[in-house]
Coordinates of C-alpha atoms and ligand atoms in Angstrom, one line a residue:
X1431 CA -10.6 -22.5 18.6
X1432 CA -10.2 -20.4 21.9
X1433 CA -7.9 -17.6 23.0
X1434 CA -8.5 -15.5 25.2
X1435 CA -7.4 -12.1 26.5
X1436 CA -6.6 -11.7 30.0
X1437 CA -7.0 -8.1 31.2
X1438 CA -7.2 -6.1 34.7
X1439 CA -9.7 -4.6 35.0
X1440 CA -8.8 -1.9 37.6
X1441 CA -6.0 -0.3 38.0
X1442 CA -3.7 -2.9 38.1
X1443 CA -2.4 -6.2 40.0
X1444 CA -6.0 -7.6 40.2
X1445 CA -4.6 -11.2 39.9
X1446 CA -3.7 -11.2 36.1
X1447 CA -0.4 -13.4 36.2
X1448 CA -1.8 -15.9 39.4
X1449 CA -4.7 -16.6 36.6
X1450 CA -2.1 -17.3 33.4
X1451 CA -0.5 -18.6 35.4
X1452 CA -3.4 -21.3 35.9
X1453 CA -5.6 -20.6 33.1
X1454 CA -2.3 -22.0 30.8
X1455 CA -2.1 -25.6 31.8
X1456 CA -5.4 -25.3 29.2
X1457 CA -2.8 -23.5 27.0
X1458 CA -0.2 -24.4 24.4
X1459 CA 0.9 -21.2 23.8
X1460 CA 1.5 -17.3 26.4
X1461 CA 1.5 -13.8 24.5
X1462 CA 2.5 -10.6 26.7
X1463 CA 1.7 -7.8 24.0
X1464 CA 1.8 -4.3 25.8
X1465 CA 3.8 -2.7 28.7
X1466 CA 7.2 -3.4 29.6
X1467 CA 8.7 -4.2 33.0
X1468 CA 6.5 -1.8 35.6
X1469 CA 4.6 -4.6 35.3
X1470 CA 4.8 -7.3 38.2
X1471 CA 3.0 -10.7 38.5
X1472 CA 3.4 -12.9 41.3
X1473 CA 2.7 -16.7 41.1
X1474 CA 2.4 -18.8 44.1
X1475 CA 3.1 -22.4 43.4
X1476 CA 3.5 -25.0 46.3
X1477 CA 5.1 -21.9 47.9
X1478 CA 7.7 -20.8 45.7
X1479 CA 6.2 -17.9 44.5
X1480 CA 8.1 -16.8 40.8
X1481 CA 7.9 -12.2 40.1
X1482 CA 7.5 -11.7 36.1
X1483 CA 7.9 -8.6 34.8
X1484 CA 8.1 -9.3 31.2
X1485 CA 8.7 -12.9 30.3
X1486 CA 5.0 -14.5 29.5
X1487 CA 3.5 -16.0 33.4
X1488 CA 3.1 -18.8 31.4
X1489 CA 7.0 -20.1 31.1
X1490 CA 6.7 -21.8 34.1
X1491 CA 5.1 -24.3 32.5
X1492 CA 6.9 -27.4 30.5
X1493 CA 5.4 -27.3 27.0
X1494 CA 4.3 -24.1 26.4
X1495 CA 5.5 -21.6 24.4
X1496 CA 6.0 -18.1 25.6
X1497 CA 6.3 -14.6 23.5
X1498 CA 6.8 -10.9 23.8
X1499 CA 4.9 -9.0 21.2
X1500 CA 6.0 -5.8 18.7
X1501 CA 4.0 -4.2 21.2
X1502 CA 5.9 -4.8 24.5
X1503 CA 8.7 -2.0 25.5
X1504 CA 11.6 -4.2 25.6
X1505 CA 15.1 -3.6 28.2
X1506 CA 17.0 -5.8 27.0
X1507 CA 19.0 -5.8 30.3
X1508 CA 15.7 -6.5 32.2
X1509 CA 14.8 -8.8 30.4
X1510 CA 17.9 -10.9 30.5
X1511 CA 17.9 -10.8 34.6
X1512 CA 15.0 -12.3 34.2
X1513 CA 16.1 -14.8 32.2
X1514 CA 18.4 -15.7 34.4
X1515 CA 16.5 -15.1 37.6
X1516 CA 14.3 -17.9 36.2
X1517 CA 16.0 -19.6 35.4
X1518 CA 18.4 -20.4 38.9
X1519 CA 14.9 -21.0 40.5
X1520 CA 14.7 -24.7 37.5
X1521 CA 13.1 -23.0 34.9
X1522 CA 14.1 -23.7 31.3
X1523 CA 14.2 -20.3 28.6
X1524 CA 15.3 -21.7 25.6
X1525 CA 14.7 -20.9 21.5
X1526 CA 12.5 -23.6 21.5
X1527 CA 9.8 -21.4 24.1
X1528 CA 10.6 -18.1 24.8
X1529 CA 10.1 -16.2 21.7
X1530 CA 10.6 -11.9 21.1
X1531 CA 9.3 -10.5 18.6
X1532 CA 12.1 -8.5 15.5
X1533 CA 9.9 -5.9 15.8
X1534 CA 9.9 -5.2 19.7
X1535 CA 10.8 -1.3 20.7
X1536 CA 13.9 -1.1 23.2
X1537 CA 14.4 0.7 26.5
X1538 CA 16.8 2.2 26.9
X1539 CA 19.1 4.2 30.2
X1540 CA 18.0 7.5 28.6
X1541 CA 14.2 7.0 28.8
X1542 CA 14.7 5.4 31.9
X1543 CA 17.0 8.7 33.2
X1544 CA 14.1 10.6 31.5
X1545 CA 10.9 8.9 33.3
X1546 CA 13.7 10.5 36.7
X1547 CA 14.1 13.9 36.1
X1548 CA 10.3 14.6 34.6
X1549 CA 9.0 12.9 37.8
X1550 CA 12.1 14.7 40.4
X1551 CA 10.6 17.6 38.5
X1552 CA 7.3 17.4 38.2
X1553 CA 6.5 18.3 42.1
X1554 CA 2.8 17.5 42.4
X1555 CA 2.2 17.1 39.0
X1556 CA 4.1 14.2 39.3
X1557 CA 2.4 11.0 37.4
X1558 CA 4.2 8.8 39.9
X1559 CA 5.5 6.5 37.7
X1560 CA 7.3 3.0 38.2
X1561 CA 10.8 5.4 36.8
X1562 CA 11.3 1.6 34.4
X1563 CA 11.6 4.1 31.5
X1564 CA 8.6 3.2 30.0
X1565 CA 6.8 6.2 29.4
X1566 CA 9.6 7.3 27.3
X1567 CA 10.1 4.9 25.7
X1568 CA 6.1 4.7 24.1
X1569 CA 7.1 8.2 23.1
X1570 CA 10.3 7.5 20.7
X1571 CA 8.1 3.8 19.2
X1572 CA 5.7 6.5 18.3
X1573 CA 8.0 9.6 17.4
X1574 CA 9.3 7.1 15.2
X1575 CA 13.0 7.5 16.3
X1576 CA 13.5 3.9 18.5
X1577 CA 15.6 0.6 17.9
X1578 CA 14.2 -1.7 17.9
X1579 CA 15.5 -5.6 18.7
X1580 CA 16.3 -6.5 14.8
X1581 CA 18.6 -3.7 14.8
X1582 CA 21.1 -5.0 16.9
X1583 CA 21.2 -6.7 14.4
X1584 CA 23.8 -4.4 13.0
X1585 CA 26.6 -2.1 13.3
X1586 CA 26.0 0.6 11.3
X1587 CA 22.1 1.1 11.7
X1588 CA 22.3 0.6 15.9
X1589 CA 25.0 3.5 15.5
X1590 CA 22.6 5.8 13.1
X1591 CA 19.6 5.3 15.3
X1592 CA 20.8 5.7 18.2
X1593 CA 22.1 9.1 17.2
X1594 CA 18.6 9.8 15.5
X1595 CA 17.8 9.4 19.5
X1596 CA 19.9 10.6 21.3
X1597 CA 20.1 14.3 19.2
X1598 CA 16.1 14.5 20.7
X1599 CA 17.1 13.0 23.6
X1600 CA 20.2 15.4 23.8
X1601 CA 18.5 18.4 22.8
X1602 CA 15.9 18.4 26.5
X1603 CA 18.6 16.6 28.0
X1604 CA 21.2 19.9 27.7
X1605 CA 17.4 22.3 28.1
X1606 CA 17.1 21.1 31.4
X1607 CA 20.2 21.6 32.1
X1608 CA 21.4 17.5 32.1
X1609 CA 25.0 16.0 30.7
X1610 CA 24.1 15.1 27.7
X1611 CA 24.1 10.9 26.8
X1612 CA 27.1 9.9 24.7
X1613 CA 26.1 7.5 22.1
X1614 CA 29.7 5.2 21.7
X1615 CA 30.0 3.5 25.3
X1616 CA 26.0 2.7 24.4
X1617 CA 26.1 1.2 21.5
X1618 CA 29.2 -0.7 22.5
X1619 CA 26.4 -2.4 25.7
X1620 CA 24.1 -2.9 23.2
X1621 CA 26.4 -4.8 20.4
X1622 CA 27.9 -6.5 23.7
X1623 CA 24.4 -9.0 24.9
X1624 CA 23.2 -8.7 21.0
X1625 CA 23.3 -11.8 20.3
X1626 CA 22.3 -13.6 24.1
X1627 CA 18.5 -10.6 22.4
X1628 CA 18.8 -11.8 18.8
X1629 CA 18.4 -15.9 18.8
X1630 CA 15.3 -15.2 20.1
X1631 CA 13.7 -13.2 17.6
X1632 CA 11.7 -13.6 15.5
X1633 CA 8.7 -12.8 13.3
X1634 CA 5.8 -13.3 16.5
X1635 CA 2.7 -12.5 13.4
X1636 CA 4.7 -15.2 11.6
X1637 CA 4.5 -17.5 14.8
X1638 CA 1.2 -16.7 15.7
X1639 CA -0.2 -17.2 12.4
X1640 CA 0.9 -21.0 12.1
X1641 CA -0.2 -22.1 16.3
X1642 CA -3.5 -20.3 15.3
X1643 CA -3.6 -22.8 11.8
X1644 CA -2.0 -25.5 14.3
X1645 CA -5.4 -24.1 16.2
X1646 CA -3.7 -24.3 19.4
X1647 CA -4.8 -22.4 22.0
X1648 CA -3.5 -19.0 22.6
X1649 CA -4.1 -17.0 25.9
X1650 CA -2.4 -13.2 25.5
X1651 CA -2.0 -12.3 28.9
X1652 CA -2.8 -7.5 28.9
X1653 CA -0.5 -5.9 31.7
X1654 CA -1.7 -2.8 34.2
X1655 CA -5.7 -2.0 33.8
X1656 CA -7.9 -0.5 31.9
X1657 CA -7.9 2.4 34.7
X1658 CA -4.1 2.7 33.4
X1659 CA -4.7 2.9 29.1
X1660 CA -4.2 5.7 27.8
X1661 CA -7.1 6.4 26.3
X1662 CA -9.7 5.1 29.0
X1663 CA -8.3 5.8 31.8
X1664 CA -7.3 8.3 34.0
X1665 CA -5.5 10.5 31.9
X1666 CA -3.2 11.5 32.6
X1667 CA -2.1 9.5 36.0
X1668 CA -1.9 5.9 33.7
X1669 CA 0.3 4.4 31.7
X1670 CA 1.9 5.5 28.1
X1671 CA 0.5 2.6 26.4
X1672 CA -3.4 0.8 25.3
X1673 CA -3.9 -1.9 28.4
X1674 CA -7.9 -3.1 26.6
X1675 CA -7.7 -6.3 24.9
X1676 CA -8.8 -5.4 21.1
X1677 CA -4.5 -3.8 22.1
X1678 CA -3.2 -8.3 22.0
X1679 CA -4.4 -7.7 18.3
X1680 CA -2.1 -5.4 17.8
X1681 CA 0.4 -6.4 20.3
X1682 CA 1.8 -9.1 18.9
X1683 CA 0.0 -8.6 15.2
X1684 CA -2.8 -10.8 14.4
X1685 CA -6.6 -9.6 14.2
X1686 CA -9.3 -8.8 16.6
X1687 CA -11.1 -12.2 15.1
X1688 CA -8.2 -14.2 17.4
X1689 CA -10.0 -12.9 20.1
X1690 CA -12.3 -15.0 20.9
X1691 CA -13.0 -14.5 25.3
X1692 CA -12.0 -11.2 27.5
X1693 CA -11.5 -12.1 30.9
X1694 CA -11.1 -9.3 33.6
X1695 CA -9.1 -9.6 36.4
X1696 CA -10.2 -8.2 38.9
X1697 CA -9.8 -7.5 43.0
X1698 CA -12.9 -7.9 45.5
X1699 CA -12.0 -4.7 46.3
X1700 CA -9.7 -2.2 44.5
X1701 CA -5.9 -0.8 44.9
X1702 CA -3.8 2.2 42.9
X1703 CA 0.2 1.9 43.3
X1704 CA 0.9 5.9 42.5
X1705 CA -0.7 8.9 41.7
X1706 CA -3.7 10.0 40.0
X1707 CA -7.8 9.5 40.8
X1708 CA -9.2 6.7 42.6
X1709 CA -12.9 8.0 44.4
X1710 CA -13.6 5.1 47.6
X1711 CA -9.5 5.4 48.7
X1712 CA -9.6 4.5 52.2
X1713 CA -7.3 6.8 54.9
X1714 CA -8.7 4.6 57.7
X1715 CA -8.4 2.0 59.5
X1716 CA -10.0 -0.7 57.4
X1717 CA -7.3 0.7 54.2
X1718 CA -5.4 0.1 56.5
X1719 CA -6.5 -3.6 57.3
X1720 CA -6.7 -4.4 53.4
X1721 CA -3.5 -3.2 53.0
X1722 CA -1.9 -5.4 55.3
X1723 CA -4.3 -8.7 54.9
X1724 CA -3.8 -8.3 51.2
X1725 CA -0.2 -7.6 51.0
X1726 CA -1.0 -4.6 48.9
X1727 CA 3.1 -3.8 48.7
X1728 CA 4.2 -3.4 45.1
X1729 CA 6.3 -6.6 43.0
X1730 CA 7.9 -4.1 40.7
X1731 CA 9.0 -0.9 43.8
X1732 CA 7.6 -2.5 46.4
X1733 CA 6.0 1.0 46.9
X1734 CA 2.1 0.3 49.3
X1735 CA -0.7 0.8 47.7
X1736 CA -3.6 3.0 48.0
X1737 CA -6.8 0.6 48.9
X1738 CA -10.4 0.8 49.1
X1739 CA -13.8 -0.5 48.4
X1740 CA -14.9 -2.0 45.6
X1741 CA -16.4 0.8 43.1
X1742 CA -18.2 -1.5 40.9
X1743 CA -19.1 2.2 38.6
X1744 CA -15.4 1.4 37.6
X1745 CA -15.7 -1.7 36.8
X1746 CA -18.8 -1.6 34.5
X1747 CA -17.1 0.5 32.8
X1748 CA -13.9 -0.9 31.9
X1749 CA -16.4 -3.8 31.3
X1750 CA -17.7 -2.0 28.0
X1751 CA -14.7 -0.6 27.0
X1752 CA -12.5 -3.5 27.0
X1753 CA -15.3 -6.3 25.8
X1754 CA -15.2 -8.7 29.3
X1755 CA -16.6 -11.1 28.8
X1756 CA -16.4 -12.5 31.7
X1757 CA -15.1 -11.6 35.3
X1758 CA -11.7 -13.2 37.6
X1759 CA -13.1 -12.1 41.0
X1760 CA -9.8 -12.2 43.3
X1761 CA -8.8 -11.7 47.0
X1762 CA -12.1 -12.5 47.9
X1763 CA -10.1 -13.7 51.7
X1764 CA -9.4 -10.5 52.2
X1765 CA -11.8 -9.9 53.1
X1766 CA -12.9 -13.0 55.5
X1767 CA -12.8 -10.6 58.1
X1768 CA -14.6 -7.6 58.0
X1769 CA -18.0 -6.3 59.9
X1770 CA -19.7 -4.7 57.3
X1771 CA -17.7 -4.7 52.8
X1772 CA -19.0 -2.2 50.5
X1773 CA -19.5 -0.9 47.2
X1774 CA -19.4 2.2 45.2
X1775 CA -22.6 2.4 43.5
X1776 CA -22.8 6.2 42.1
X1777 CA -21.1 8.8 42.0
X1778 CA -22.3 12.3 43.8
X1779 CA -20.6 15.0 41.3
X1780 CA -21.3 19.1 42.9
X1781 CA -25.0 17.6 43.9
X1782 CA -25.7 15.5 41.1
X1783 CA -25.9 11.5 41.2
X1784 CA -24.0 10.4 37.3
X1785 CA -23.7 6.3 37.1
X1786 CA -20.2 6.6 35.2
X1787 CA -16.7 7.9 35.8
X1788 CA -16.0 11.5 33.9
X1789 CA -13.5 12.0 31.6
X1790 CA -11.7 15.1 33.5
X1791 CA -9.2 14.4 36.1
X1792 CA -10.1 17.7 38.0
X1793 CA -14.9 15.7 38.3
X1794 CA -12.3 12.3 38.6
X1795 CA -11.1 14.4 41.9
X1796 CA -13.8 15.8 42.9
X1797 CA -16.7 13.0 43.1
X1798 CA -18.1 11.0 45.9
X1799 CA -19.1 7.8 45.8
X1800 CA -22.8 5.8 47.4
X1801 CA -21.9 2.9 48.6
X1802 CA -24.2 -0.5 49.0
X1803 CA -23.8 -2.1 51.8
X1804 CA -23.5 -6.0 52.6
X1805 CA -22.6 -7.9 55.4
X1806 CA -18.9 -9.3 56.1
X1807 CA -19.2 -13.2 56.4
X1808 CA -16.4 -13.0 59.2
X1809 CA -15.4 -16.4 58.8
X1810 CA -12.2 -18.0 56.4
X1811 CA -12.5 -18.2 52.5
X1812 CA -8.6 -18.7 51.8
X1813 CA -8.2 -21.5 49.6
X1814 CA -11.8 -23.2 49.4
X1815 CA -12.3 -24.3 45.4
X1816 CA -16.2 -25.8 45.5
X1817 CA -18.3 -22.6 45.8
X1818 CA -20.7 -24.3 47.9
X1819 CA -18.3 -24.2 51.0
X1820 CA -18.6 -20.2 50.5
X1821 CA -20.8 -18.4 54.2
X1822 CA -23.6 -17.5 52.2
X1823 CA -22.6 -13.4 52.9
X1824 CA -19.8 -14.7 50.8
X1825 CA -22.0 -15.7 48.0
X1826 CA -24.1 -12.9 48.6
X1827 CA -21.5 -10.4 47.9
X1828 CA -20.6 -12.1 45.1
X1829 CA -23.7 -12.7 43.1
X1830 CA -25.0 -8.3 44.3
X1831 CA -21.1 -7.3 42.1
X1832 CA -21.5 -9.8 39.6
X1833 CA -25.0 -8.3 39.2
X1834 CA -24.1 -4.9 39.5
X1835 CA -21.4 -5.4 36.7
X1836 CA -23.2 -7.2 34.4
X1837 CA -20.9 -9.6 34.3
X1838 CA -20.2 -13.1 34.8
X1839 CA -18.0 -13.9 37.2
X1840 CA -15.9 -17.1 35.8
X1841 CA -14.0 -18.2 39.1
X1842 CA -13.6 -16.8 42.7
X1843 CA -9.4 -16.6 44.0
X1844 CA -9.2 -17.2 47.3
X1845 CA -5.6 -17.5 47.8
X1846 CA -2.5 -16.7 46.5
X1847 CA -2.1 -20.0 45.1
X1848 CA -2.1 -22.0 41.3
X1849 CA -4.4 -23.8 42.6
X1850 CA -6.9 -22.1 45.4
X1851 CA -9.8 -21.8 42.4
X1852 CA -13.1 -21.9 42.2
X1853 CA -14.6 -22.3 38.7
X1854 CA -17.2 -21.2 37.1
X1855 CA -17.8 -21.0 34.0
X1856 CA -14.1 -22.6 32.0
X1857 CA -13.3 -19.4 29.7
X1858 CA -11.3 -22.4 27.0
X1859 CA -14.9 -24.5 26.6
X1860 CA -17.6 -21.6 26.7
Ligands
GDP2735 P1 -0.4 -8.7 38.6 O1 -0.3 -7.5 38.9 O2 -2.1 -8.6 38.3 O3 -0.3 -10.0 38.3 O4 -0.4 -9.3 40.2 P2 -0.7 -8.8 41.2 O5 0.3 -9.9 41.7 O6 1.1 -7.6 40.7 O7 -0.8 -8.6 43.1 C1 -1.3 -9.9 43.0 C2 -1.0 -10.4 44.5 O8 -2.2 -10.5 45.1 C3 0.0 -10.6 44.5 O9 0.4 -10.9 45.6 C4 -0.4 -12.6 44.7 O10 0.1 -13.6 44.8 C5 -1.4 -12.2 45.0 N1 -3.5 -13.0 45.1 C6 -3.8 -13.4 43.9 N2 -5.2 -14.0 44.0 C7 -5.0 -13.9 45.6 C8 -6.2 -14.4 46.1 O11 -7.0 -14.9 45.7 N3 -6.0 -13.9 48.2 C9 -5.4 -13.5 48.6 N4 -4.8 -13.7 49.2 N5 -4.2 -13.5 47.7 C10 -3.5 -13.5 46.3
IMO2736 P1 1.2 -5.0 37.0 O1 0.5 -5.5 34.9 C1 -0.1 -1.5 39.1 C2 1.1 2.0 37.2 C3 2.1 3.1 38.6 C4 1.9 4.8 37.8 C5 0.8 4.4 36.4 C6 2.3 4.9 35.5 O2 1.9 -5.7 37.4 O3 -0.5 -5.4 37.3 P2 4.8 4.1 34.4 O4 5.4 2.9 34.5 O5 3.8 2.8 33.5 O6 5.1 5.1 32.9 O7 3.7 4.4 35.2 O8 0.4 3.1 36.2 N1 1.6 1.2 37.2 C7 1.3 -0.2 37.3 N2 0.3 -0.6 38.6 N3 -0.1 -2.5 38.5 C8 0.3 -2.2 37.4 O9 1.1 -3.4 36.8 C9 1.1 -0.9 37.1 N4 2.1 -0.8 35.6 C10 2.6 1.0 35.6 O10 2.5 3.5 39.4 O11 1.1 5.4 38.2
MG2737 MG1 1.1 -6.4 39.8

């Protein structure tokens, strides 16, 4: 049995959706385990684009089970809209192929409003969140006042829990001079959609245990990236969940021994959406080329993604933090036209050379990247499926990245299309 966790090794949008979809041909079950509809995972299959936020990327294939685990925060209306949207593209979503954990915590409208209020009043300190209510929802989970999927079963429980959570939110809202949030309309709205959500709800840990005993292959699909992890990322410019691979165990209800291989998805350059440190950011014409050629606009918010050179120091660090066994290198084709390609191999902090990202955000903002330079290949790699067909300079760049980060590059993606992928080593067979 081989179960794989896919995580982003940078600041998200590395191409996790494409790679999960490609790998899910070999999997039986695909599980989302953290994050929420802040994620935007894009799949392109025979020219048709699918954008997934909450649904696991295995959903588009027939005869696969898709699971939203307990670690995900779920906006029930966003989920229902997404189901309708994907069904309109001919994808089946029904109780036999889709499960949501009864313990998943809900994102409710007052979470979204709190996210917006905070961002709008933070001035220079704003995070640049997706404004989907992710942070406030995770706060309520840890604060033990959250509403979970299972609470939709009983009007009495729902009423009591809404009372408790709104007591908290309304105290803050009053303090900020905002209107208090009324319970009754929200309760009515939730009870109206409750059957549509509850029909998918199950104890996920139990189903995963069954799948393991049946020797089914499970693919865990991470959202965001390790540098957005609330513990290990560029705090406070992070998301509010643990995005590292070990979250797959807590976020779905299985032990760490259920994970056999961690695949880190890594862009051949670097992007970031929202605020926060970005040592290799390019604010020049090369940054523009990467953004235009790589179509670097947010899947969820359409915001322009900040672009920069590949940061080997960061990826080497996230490989260690998350226990990454192999890398899928994506968007190599975006570098095709460049004369010169650079990789950050060290930082300068106040005249001192350092080999890792310092923990304090003040230092992260100060460090200057030290680069190694590579000649470009100036020829198209778009759609190449065989490593031998790559230009020599592209191979040299890939091997230099592999050598520096200290992890095997097990696949290389050369276009958004599912099958435009070079397989070097099958993670399901290692
Ligand atoms: P995710 O959040 O990690 O799933 O990534 P996103 O879907 O948000 O962003 C990745 C973008 O790059 C999407 O538009 C993909 O279709 C696209 N993409 C993925 N792999 C490649 C690739 O190898 N080459 C190019 N040009 N685009 C890619
Ligand atoms: P996928 O799964 C890129 C970023 C936001 C912001 C920070 C906090 O598509 O890779 P949040 O709304 O989570 O509180 O915002 O995290 N962010 C992402 N950036 N890809 C994502 O997901 C992201 N999800 C959140 O832009 O900087
Ligand atoms: Mg994305």
